Amino acid sequence: MALLEGKVAVITGAGRGLGEAYARLFAAEGAAVVINDIGRSADGMWLADEVAESIRAGGGKAAAHTGDISDVAIGAGLIDFARAQFCGVDILVNNAGILRDKSLLKMEEADWDLVQKVNLKSMYAVTRPALAAMKEAGKGGVIVNTSSVSGIVGNFGQANYAASKAGVWGFSHVLALEGAKFGVRVWTLAPAAVSALTAGLMSEDMCAQLAPEHVAQVALYMVSGLSGQRTGHTIFASGQGIRELKLLPSPGIRGGGSGTPVTARALAEAEEQLYYPAPALTIMDFSK
Ligand SMILES: NC(=O)c1ccc[n+]([C@@H]2O[C@H](COP(=O)([O-])OP(=O)(O)OC[C@H]3O[C@@H](n4cnc5c(N)ncnc54)[C@H](O)[C@@H]3O)[C@@H](O)[C@H]2O)c1
């Protein structure tokens, strides 16, 4: 049985890459999909139109939206469009994102601002009207927010991108708490997949291992009934492996309370409790 029969899914940045893979899989599982993307192909066609047309040609339900999701009025317009086309919104995947990589000393203000606007302000611009629509419909819903390993542990040359993606991570935790009041489940997805930019640099085998279709199956698990009532989790997903990412506290040192503070010297002597032991695994390493 199709997993998303009768559901309406809005996916931002779905004209190519990961978003396109989610849209094609969700449509194949019975969802009506709204493909948002601001991009155009080399011959000037809207990427969103191309993907929506191809899904419809295969018998699926799809509509294209070509607005910039970092604009508050356009974000609201996207949700209105979904409701007008398919009578509701059950699933939102906040996927659109951009990079403007430079080390901090070379980074211009515009590189910083644009990345925050597209990657982080879009969370407000699209999610707020989507949550309001889900609350009004009273049927719950699922929202997936796209973060990145870069935002969680850092990556050289990505101060702007990492800050925006760490922002998504924080946003998502709060949304999980607030969405629970309305039966809206929330996930954070930290994907790794071959992109339009990196495909040409990789071997065929590597491209297959990191195909967006691997991540799409994880997104489908998140938005379908397969994940039950789960909410608030962060999942790293790639063709090489899938795992939850969670912040773990170290054993810590009991504070001085109203008495004597734990001194700086005492801290230096208790480093075993202060710091978390070096992890046996790194996020993307599935060799062990
Ligand atoms: N590919 C990876 O390995 C990887 C790793 C970590 C995180 N991510 C995140 O996953 C998401 C998808 O990445 P991808 O690799 O498929 O990227 P991609 O560049 O192939 O696709 C992103 C799409 O978003 C669209 N877009 C950009 N700005 C937009 C805007 N303002 N409004 C509407 N659409 C807009 C682009 O036109 C593009 O089609 C991004 O948020 C990215 O940061 C990807």
mmCIF file with all atom_site columns, C-alpha atoms in Angstrom, residues 35 103 115 174 193 195 198 210 228 243 269:
data_model
loop_
_atom_site.group_PDB
_atom_site.id
_atom_site.type_symbol
_atom_site.label_atom_id
_atom_site.label_alt_id
_atom_site.label_comp_id
_atom_site.label_asym_id
_atom_site.label_entity_id
_atom_site.label_seq_id
_atom_site.pdbx_PDB_ins_code
_atom_site.Cartn_x
_atom_site.Cartn_y
_atom_site.Cartn_z
_atom_site.occupancy
_atom_site.B_iso_or_equiv
_atom_site.pdbx_formal_charge
_atom_site.auth_seq_id
_atom_site.auth_comp_id
_atom_site.auth_asym_id
_atom_site.auth_atom_id
_atom_site.pdbx_PDB_model_num
ATOM 1  C CA . ILE A 1 35  ? 7.503  21.507 -5.936 1.00 0.00 ? 35  ILE A CA 1
ATOM 2  C CA . SER A 1 103 ? 36.961 31.606 5.345  1.00 0.00 ? 103 SER A CA 1
ATOM 3  C CA . VAL A 1 115 ? 23.033 32.530 3.527  1.00 0.00 ? 115 VAL A CA 1
ATOM 4  C CA . VAL A 1 174 ? 11.600 24.462 19.551 1.00 0.00 ? 174 VAL A CA 1
ATOM 5  C CA . ALA A 1 193 ? 24.527 13.357 -1.011 1.00 0.00 ? 193 ALA A CA 1
ATOM 6  C CA . SER A 1 195 ? 25.089 17.447 -5.644 1.00 0.00 ? 195 SER A CA 1
ATOM 7  C CA . THR A 1 198 ? 30.153 17.724 -6.903 1.00 0.00 ? 198 THR A CA 1
ATOM 8  C CA . LEU A 1 210 ? 25.872 9.055  -2.361 1.00 0.00 ? 210 LEU A CA 1
ATOM 9  C CA . GLY A 1 228 ? 4.744  6.446  14.377 1.00 0.00 ? 228 GLY A CA 1
ATOM 10 C CA . ARG A 1 243 ? 22.261 7.431  12.459 1.00 0.00 ? 243 ARG A CA 1
ATOM 11 C CA . GLU A 1 269 ? 42.180 19.081 37.877 1.00 0.00 ? 269 GLU A CA 1
#
